[in-house]
Amino acid sequence: MHRILAAGILALSLTPAALAQAPAARLHYDGEMVITPASGHVALDWTIRVQEDDVEAVTFLLSPSFQDVRITGEDVAGVTAGELETFSGPVPAYTVALHSGGNPDGRQISIGYAGILLPEPMETRINTVEAGKVELTVDSFWMPFDTRFTSLVTADIEIELAGEDLADWSGVGIETLVPAGGGFHLEQTRPALDVAFTLTSRSERIEADGYVIHDMRAEPGGGIDAVSGALGFCTGYLNTLAGPGGPLPHAAVTVNDRSEAGYSRGTLIALTDIADEDPVSLYQFICHELAHYWSRGNALTVENWLNEGIADTMANMAIRDAFGEDAYEARLEAYRSAVEANPDGRGAVWTPAHQERPPYVIMYRKAPLVMARLEARVGRDVFARIMRAYAVEAVATTPALLELVEREAGADARAGFEAMLAGED
């Protein structure tokens, strides 16, 4: 992921091993949604079930485009409106105080609102509601988003497209999105950090073993063979690297009319327009997004370097395997140049004292360089064992990764790696 809030939070997904260790969903969203693509209008009515017995209040972020926000329910003790600064600017925040006890299946909050979600197009166009296409992720705060930023959610949503001939439309989501009842039914039973989906009236569908590609460009076709080749190679390489930490699930891939801002939601991967992408960059990009299947650090903290830096490391290892040493070294040299040219590149990747999420150049450029140095120090076979253990053991913090390095490569390797992360070596 590359830009604004979704770029940090929601590349996160869970492997089978991680799911076994992960907490159950804190929140379940039942929703009725009416979208008018031609005007950009969105209306939603939710029943959100809070599935934690001891929580006293939940604070939700919601787009400032929604003015008439109604929050009610027998389990609601009170509502306080405020504002929270996010990567995309200030966003309204609604703190919902809850009565204790109540429904054994979870205390319920009813939230309703409507409005033109995106009066002005977002810069990256990851989120859009327009004629022919609806693409929604948390970046637009189209859904009430828990400000704890770590709450896993499940969802069940009935979606109506007002004024549209549904025979022209198709959709794809993180898990299940199918035509139903004159609209679409979205179901998300595996806990995830948000609900993301795309609906379009201009999709060409290409199916293959292990994935399906939805070409959503106005002029589809260009580069699809290259995407198929990259998906096939990356899937095979990463499954071999992860071993029992995989395999990757069946993936849904969208190709979109934009030049930047791809993202991954586990089994849902959104690509940019790849018609003119050079093969090495295309393979690296797709391998990076697929490698996010093993991302699990808290994406709003210093640990997001794990999500991006290790996904990029796995992708760079893949292009070395596909295109050879020269392509790999050229990639690393480009990273070094980017780090040297950016003042933020002088910072550490991680230290025990660090609390804030690192800047882009640290996560996407300096962190992979540090991982490459670790590989050079311990050798490729040992490093591959470290990467496999990272995938299998659901490593979510830098201290846990340091312990893994010590176990696989020894105390000296751990000390050297920690010094590299701190920028001391």
Coordinates of C-alpha atoms in Angstrom, one line a residue:
M1 CA 0.0 0.0 0.0
H2 CA 1.2 3.4 -0.8
R3 CA -0.9 6.4 0.3
I4 CA -2.9 7.9 3.1
L5 CA -4.6 5.9 5.8
A6 CA -5.3 2.7 4.1
A7 CA -1.7 2.5 3.1
G8 CA -0.8 2.1 6.8
I9 CA -3.6 0.2 8.4
L10 CA -5.2 -2.2 6.1
A11 CA -2.6 -4.1 4.3
L12 CA -2.9 -6.4 7.3
S13 CA -4.3 -9.9 6.9
L14 CA -4.2 -13.1 8.8
T15 CA -2.7 -16.5 8.0
P16 CA -4.4 -19.7 9.2
A17 CA -1.8 -19.8 12.0
A18 CA -2.4 -16.2 12.9
L19 CA -6.2 -16.7 12.8
A20 CA -5.8 -19.5 15.4
Q21 CA -4.1 -17.0 17.7
A22 CA -6.1 -13.9 16.8
P23 CA -8.9 -12.6 19.0
A24 CA -12.5 -13.0 17.8
A25 CA -14.0 -10.0 16.1
R26 CA -14.7 -7.2 18.5
L27 CA -17.5 -5.8 16.3
H28 CA -20.0 -7.2 13.9
Y29 CA -21.7 -4.9 11.4
D30 CA -25.1 -5.6 10.0
G31 CA -25.9 -3.0 7.3
E32 CA -28.4 -1.9 4.7
M33 CA -26.8 0.3 2.1
V34 CA -28.2 2.3 -0.8
I35 CA -25.6 3.7 -3.3
T36 CA -26.5 6.1 -6.1
P37 CA -23.4 5.9 -8.3
A38 CA -24.6 8.7 -10.7
S39 CA -24.7 11.3 -7.9
G40 CA -22.2 9.8 -5.4
H41 CA -24.9 9.6 -2.7
V42 CA -24.6 6.9 0.0
A43 CA -27.1 6.0 2.7
L44 CA -26.4 3.5 5.4
D45 CA -28.2 2.0 8.4
W46 CA -26.1 -0.2 10.7
T47 CA -26.7 -2.4 13.7
I48 CA -23.2 -2.7 15.2
R49 CA -22.8 -5.5 17.8
V50 CA -20.1 -4.9 20.4
Q51 CA -18.8 -8.3 21.3
E52 CA -16.7 -7.4 24.3
D53 CA -18.3 -7.6 27.8
D54 CA -16.0 -5.2 29.5
V55 CA -15.8 -2.3 27.1
E56 CA -17.4 0.9 28.4
A57 CA -17.4 3.0 25.2
V58 CA -16.4 2.8 21.6
T59 CA -15.3 5.8 19.5
F60 CA -16.0 5.7 15.8
L61 CA -14.6 7.8 13.0
L62 CA -17.0 8.7 10.2
S63 CA -16.6 10.9 7.1
P64 CA -17.4 14.6 7.5
S65 CA -19.5 14.3 4.4
F66 CA -22.3 12.7 6.5
Q67 CA -24.1 15.5 8.4
D68 CA -27.2 13.7 9.7
V69 CA -25.7 11.1 11.9
R70 CA -28.1 9.2 14.2
I71 CA -26.8 7.0 16.9
T72 CA -29.3 5.2 19.1
G73 CA -30.1 1.9 20.9
E74 CA -31.2 0.4 24.2
D75 CA -27.5 -0.3 25.0
V76 CA -26.4 3.2 24.3
A77 CA -25.9 5.3 27.4
G78 CA -24.8 8.5 25.6
V79 CA -23.0 9.9 22.6
T80 CA -20.3 12.6 22.5
A81 CA -19.2 14.1 19.2
G82 CA -15.6 15.3 18.7
E83 CA -12.8 15.2 16.1
L84 CA -9.7 13.2 15.6
E85 CA -6.7 14.1 13.5
T86 CA -5.8 11.4 10.9
F87 CA -3.4 11.0 8.1
S88 CA -6.1 12.5 5.8
G89 CA -6.9 15.4 8.1
P90 CA -9.5 15.9 10.9
V91 CA -12.3 13.4 10.9
P92 CA -15.5 13.5 13.1
A93 CA -15.3 11.1 16.0
Y94 CA -18.4 9.8 17.9
T95 CA -17.8 8.3 21.3
V96 CA -20.7 5.9 22.2
A97 CA -21.0 5.1 25.9
L98 CA -22.5 1.8 26.6
H99 CA -24.6 0.4 29.4
S100 CA -23.1 -2.6 31.2
G101 CA -24.5 -6.1 30.8
G102 CA -27.3 -6.4 28.3
N103 CA -27.6 -8.7 25.3
P104 CA -25.6 -11.9 25.7
D105 CA -24.9 -11.9 22.0
G106 CA -23.4 -8.4 22.2
R107 CA -24.6 -4.9 23.0
Q108 CA -26.1 -3.2 20.0
I109 CA -25.6 0.3 18.5
S110 CA -27.8 1.6 15.7
I111 CA -26.1 4.2 13.4
G112 CA -27.7 5.8 10.4
Y113 CA -26.5 8.5 8.0
A114 CA -26.5 9.7 4.4
G115 CA -24.8 12.1 2.1
I116 CA -22.5 12.6 -0.9
L117 CA -19.6 10.6 0.3
L118 CA -16.9 12.2 -1.9
P119 CA -17.9 15.7 -3.0
E120 CA -14.4 16.0 -4.4
P121 CA -12.5 13.0 -5.8
M122 CA -9.8 11.6 -3.5
E123 CA -6.3 12.2 -4.8
T124 CA -5.5 8.5 -5.1
R125 CA -9.0 7.4 -6.2
I126 CA -8.8 4.3 -4.0
N127 CA -12.2 5.4 -2.9
T128 CA -14.8 6.5 -5.5
V129 CA -18.6 6.6 -6.0
E130 CA -19.3 7.4 -9.6
A131 CA -21.1 6.3 -12.7
G132 CA -19.9 2.8 -13.4
K133 CA -17.9 2.2 -10.3
V134 CA -18.0 2.1 -6.5
E135 CA -14.7 1.4 -4.7
L136 CA -14.7 1.7 -0.9
T137 CA -12.0 1.2 1.8
V138 CA -11.5 2.8 5.2
D139 CA -9.7 5.8 3.7
S140 CA -13.0 7.5 3.0
F141 CA -14.5 6.5 6.4
W142 CA -17.6 5.4 4.7
M143 CA -18.2 3.0 7.6
P144 CA -17.9 3.8 11.3
F145 CA -14.3 2.9 12.1
D146 CA -13.2 2.0 15.6
T147 CA -10.4 4.4 16.7
R148 CA -8.6 1.7 18.5
F149 CA -7.3 0.8 15.0
T150 CA -6.8 -2.9 16.0
S151 CA -10.4 -4.0 16.2
L152 CA -11.2 -6.9 14.0
V153 CA -14.7 -6.9 12.5
T154 CA -17.1 -9.1 10.6
A155 CA -19.9 -7.9 8.5
D156 CA -23.2 -8.7 6.7
I157 CA -24.4 -6.0 4.3
E158 CA -27.3 -5.7 1.8
I159 CA -26.4 -3.3 -0.9
E160 CA -28.8 -1.6 -3.3
L161 CA -27.6 0.3 -6.4
A162 CA -30.2 3.0 -7.0
G163 CA -31.0 3.8 -10.6
E164 CA -28.9 1.1 -12.1
D165 CA -29.5 -2.0 -14.2
L166 CA -27.9 -4.7 -12.0
A167 CA -27.4 -7.0 -14.9
D168 CA -24.5 -4.7 -15.9
W169 CA -22.8 -4.8 -12.5
S170 CA -20.4 -7.2 -10.8
G171 CA -18.5 -7.0 -7.6
V172 CA -15.6 -8.3 -5.5
G173 CA -14.9 -8.0 -1.7
I174 CA -12.5 -9.3 0.9
E175 CA -14.6 -12.5 1.2
T176 CA -18.0 -12.8 -0.4
L177 CA -19.9 -10.3 -2.5
V178 CA -22.7 -11.8 -4.7
P179 CA -25.8 -10.7 -6.5
A180 CA -28.8 -11.2 -4.2
G181 CA -32.4 -9.8 -3.8
G182 CA -32.1 -7.2 -6.5
G183 CA -28.8 -5.9 -5.3
F184 CA -25.7 -7.4 -3.7
H185 CA -25.0 -9.3 -0.5
L186 CA -21.6 -8.8 1.2
E187 CA -20.6 -11.2 3.9
Q188 CA -17.3 -11.1 5.8
T189 CA -17.0 -13.9 8.3
R190 CA -13.3 -13.9 8.7
P191 CA -12.3 -11.1 11.1
A192 CA -10.6 -8.2 9.3
L193 CA -9.7 -4.6 10.1
D194 CA -12.2 -3.1 7.8
V195 CA -14.8 -3.8 5.1
A196 CA -13.5 -3.2 1.5
F197 CA -15.2 -3.9 -1.8
T198 CA -15.6 -2.8 -5.4
L199 CA -18.6 -2.8 -7.6
T200 CA -18.4 -2.0 -11.3
S201 CA -20.4 -2.1 -14.6
R202 CA -17.2 -2.3 -16.7
S203 CA -15.4 -5.4 -15.6
E204 CA -13.8 -8.2 -17.6
R205 CA -13.2 -11.3 -15.6
I206 CA -10.2 -13.6 -16.2
E207 CA -10.0 -16.8 -14.1
A208 CA -7.0 -18.9 -13.4
D209 CA -5.8 -21.5 -10.8
G210 CA -5.6 -19.6 -7.5
Y211 CA -6.9 -16.2 -8.5
V212 CA -9.4 -14.3 -10.6
I213 CA -8.6 -10.9 -12.2
H214 CA -11.2 -8.3 -12.6
D215 CA -10.1 -5.8 -15.2
M216 CA -12.0 -2.6 -14.4
R217 CA -10.3 -0.2 -16.7
A218 CA -12.3 1.8 -19.3
E219 CA -10.1 0.1 -22.0
P220 CA -9.4 -3.3 -20.6
G221 CA -6.8 -5.8 -21.8
G222 CA -3.4 -4.2 -21.8
G223 CA -0.9 -6.0 -19.5
I224 CA -3.3 -8.7 -18.3
D225 CA -1.0 -11.5 -19.6
A226 CA 1.8 -10.0 -17.6
V227 CA -0.3 -9.7 -14.5
S228 CA -1.3 -13.4 -14.9
G229 CA 2.3 -14.4 -15.2
A230 CA 3.3 -12.3 -12.2
L231 CA 0.5 -13.7 -10.1
G232 CA 1.4 -17.3 -11.0
F233 CA 5.1 -16.8 -10.2
C234 CA 4.6 -14.8 -7.0
T235 CA 2.1 -17.3 -5.7
G236 CA 4.4 -20.2 -6.3
Y237 CA 7.5 -18.5 -4.9
L238 CA 5.8 -17.1 -1.7
N239 CA 4.1 -20.4 -1.0
T240 CA 7.4 -22.2 -1.2
L241 CA 9.1 -19.6 1.0
A242 CA 6.4 -19.7 3.6
G243 CA 6.0 -23.4 3.7
P244 CA 3.5 -24.4 6.4
G245 CA 2.9 -20.7 7.0
G246 CA 0.7 -20.8 3.8
P247 CA -0.6 -21.4 1.3
L248 CA -2.0 -18.1 0.0
P249 CA -5.8 -18.3 -0.3
H250 CA -7.6 -17.8 -3.6
A251 CA -7.1 -14.2 -4.5
A252 CA -9.3 -11.6 -6.2
V253 CA -7.3 -9.0 -8.1
T254 CA -8.7 -5.8 -9.5
V255 CA -6.9 -3.7 -12.2
N256 CA -7.9 -0.1 -12.0
D257 CA -7.7 3.2 -14.0
R258 CA -5.1 5.0 -11.9
S259 CA -1.4 5.4 -11.9
E260 CA -0.7 4.9 -8.2
A261 CA -2.2 3.5 -5.0
G262 CA -2.5 -0.2 -5.0
Y263 CA -3.5 -2.0 -1.8
S264 CA -4.1 -5.4 -0.3
R265 CA -6.8 -6.7 2.0
G266 CA -5.6 -10.3 2.3
T267 CA -7.5 -12.0 -0.5
L268 CA -8.5 -8.8 -2.2
I269 CA -5.7 -7.0 -4.1
A270 CA -6.2 -3.8 -6.0
L271 CA -3.6 -2.9 -8.7
T272 CA -3.0 0.3 -10.6
D273 CA -3.2 0.5 -14.4
I274 CA -0.4 -1.9 -15.3
A275 CA -0.4 -1.5 -19.1
D276 CA 2.9 0.2 -19.3
E277 CA 4.6 -1.3 -16.2
D278 CA 8.0 -2.9 -16.7
P279 CA 8.2 -6.6 -15.8
V280 CA 10.5 -6.3 -12.8
S281 CA 8.4 -3.5 -11.2
L282 CA 5.2 -5.4 -12.0
Y283 CA 6.4 -8.6 -10.4
Q284 CA 7.8 -6.7 -7.4
F285 CA 4.5 -4.9 -6.9
I286 CA 2.3 -8.0 -7.1
C287 CA 4.7 -10.1 -4.9
H288 CA 4.7 -7.2 -2.4
E289 CA 0.9 -7.1 -2.2
L290 CA 0.6 -10.9 -2.0
A291 CA 3.3 -11.0 0.7
H292 CA 1.0 -8.8 2.9
Y293 CA -0.8 -12.0 3.6
W294 CA 1.8 -12.4 6.3
S295 CA 1.6 -8.8 7.6
R296 CA 0.5 -8.6 11.2
G297 CA 2.2 -5.7 13.0
N298 CA 0.1 -2.9 14.4
A299 CA 0.0 -0.7 11.4
L300 CA -0.6 2.6 13.3
T301 CA 2.6 2.1 15.4
V302 CA 6.3 1.8 14.8
E303 CA 5.6 -1.9 14.0
N304 CA 4.3 -1.0 10.6
W305 CA 7.8 -1.3 9.3
L306 CA 7.2 -5.1 9.7
N307 CA 4.2 -5.0 7.4
E308 CA 5.8 -3.0 4.6
G309 CA 9.5 -3.7 5.0
I310 CA 9.2 -7.5 5.2
A311 CA 6.5 -7.6 2.4
D312 CA 8.9 -5.7 0.3
T313 CA 11.8 -8.0 1.3
M314 CA 9.9 -11.0 0.2
A315 CA 9.0 -9.3 -3.0
N316 CA 12.7 -8.4 -3.7
M317 CA 13.7 -12.0 -3.0
A318 CA 11.1 -13.1 -5.5
I319 CA 12.3 -10.8 -8.3
R320 CA 15.9 -12.0 -7.7
D321 CA 14.6 -15.5 -8.3
A322 CA 12.6 -14.5 -11.4
F323 CA 15.0 -12.0 -13.0
G324 CA 18.4 -12.7 -11.5
E325 CA 21.1 -10.9 -9.4
D326 CA 21.4 -7.8 -11.5
A327 CA 17.7 -7.0 -11.2
Y328 CA 17.9 -7.5 -7.5
E329 CA 21.0 -5.4 -7.0
A330 CA 19.5 -2.6 -9.2
R331 CA 16.4 -2.6 -7.0
L332 CA 18.5 -2.2 -3.8
E333 CA 20.7 0.5 -5.4
A334 CA 17.5 2.5 -6.2
Y335 CA 16.5 2.1 -2.6
R336 CA 19.8 3.4 -1.4
S337 CA 19.5 6.4 -3.6
A338 CA 16.0 7.1 -2.3
V339 CA 17.2 6.9 1.3
E340 CA 20.1 9.2 0.7
A341 CA 18.0 11.8 -1.1
N342 CA 15.3 12.0 1.6
P343 CA 16.1 13.7 5.0
D344 CA 13.6 11.2 6.6
G345 CA 15.9 8.4 5.5
R346 CA 18.4 9.3 8.3
G347 CA 16.0 8.0 10.9
A348 CA 16.1 4.6 12.5
V349 CA 13.8 1.8 11.4
W350 CA 13.2 0.7 15.0
T351 CA 14.6 1.2 18.5
P352 CA 13.0 0.1 21.8
A353 CA 12.3 3.8 22.5
H354 CA 10.5 4.4 19.2
Q355 CA 6.7 4.9 19.5
E356 CA 5.6 6.5 16.2
R357 CA 4.9 5.0 12.9
P358 CA 7.9 5.5 10.6
P359 CA 7.8 7.6 7.5
Y360 CA 7.4 6.1 4.0
V361 CA 11.1 6.0 3.1
I362 CA 11.9 4.1 6.3
M363 CA 9.3 1.5 5.8
Y364 CA 9.5 0.9 2.1
R365 CA 13.1 1.6 1.4
K366 CA 15.4 1.6 4.4
A367 CA 13.8 -1.4 6.1
P368 CA 14.2 -3.7 3.1
L369 CA 17.8 -2.5 2.9
V370 CA 18.4 -3.5 6.5
M371 CA 16.7 -6.9 5.8
A372 CA 19.1 -7.4 2.8
R373 CA 22.0 -6.7 5.0
L374 CA 20.8 -9.2 7.5
E375 CA 20.6 -11.8 4.7
A376 CA 24.1 -11.0 3.6
R377 CA 25.3 -11.5 7.2
V378 CA 23.6 -14.8 8.0
G379 CA 23.5 -16.3 4.5
R380 CA 20.6 -17.0 2.2
D381 CA 19.6 -20.4 3.6
V382 CA 19.4 -19.1 7.2
F383 CA 17.6 -16.0 6.1
A384 CA 15.0 -18.1 4.2
R385 CA 14.5 -20.0 7.5
I386 CA 13.9 -16.7 9.3
M387 CA 11.4 -15.6 6.7
R388 CA 9.6 -18.9 6.9
A389 CA 9.4 -18.8 10.7
Y390 CA 8.1 -15.2 10.4
A391 CA 5.2 -16.5 8.3
V392 CA 4.6 -19.6 10.4
E393 CA 4.8 -18.0 13.8
A394 CA 2.6 -14.9 13.1
V395 CA 5.4 -12.5 14.3
A396 CA 3.8 -9.2 15.1
T397 CA 6.5 -7.2 16.9
T398 CA 10.1 -6.3 16.4
P399 CA 11.2 -7.9 19.8
A400 CA 9.6 -11.2 18.6
L401 CA 11.5 -10.9 15.3
L402 CA 14.7 -10.3 17.2
E403 CA 14.2 -13.4 19.2
L404 CA 13.5 -15.3 16.0
V405 CA 16.8 -14.1 14.5
E406 CA 18.7 -15.1 17.6
R407 CA 17.1 -18.6 17.5
E408 CA 17.9 -19.2 13.9
A409 CA 21.2 -17.3 13.5
G410 CA 22.6 -16.7 17.0
A411 CA 23.1 -14.0 19.5
D412 CA 25.7 -12.1 17.5
A413 CA 23.4 -11.9 14.5
R414 CA 20.6 -10.6 16.7
A415 CA 22.8 -7.9 18.2
G416 CA 24.0 -6.9 14.7
F417 CA 20.5 -6.8 13.3
E418 CA 19.2 -4.6 16.2
A419 CA 22.1 -2.2 15.6
M420 CA 21.2 -2.1 11.9
L421 CA 17.6 -1.3 12.7
A422 CA 18.8 1.5 15.0
G423 CA 21.1 2.9 12.4
E424 CA 24.2 2.2 14.5
D425 CA 25.9 -0.2 12.1

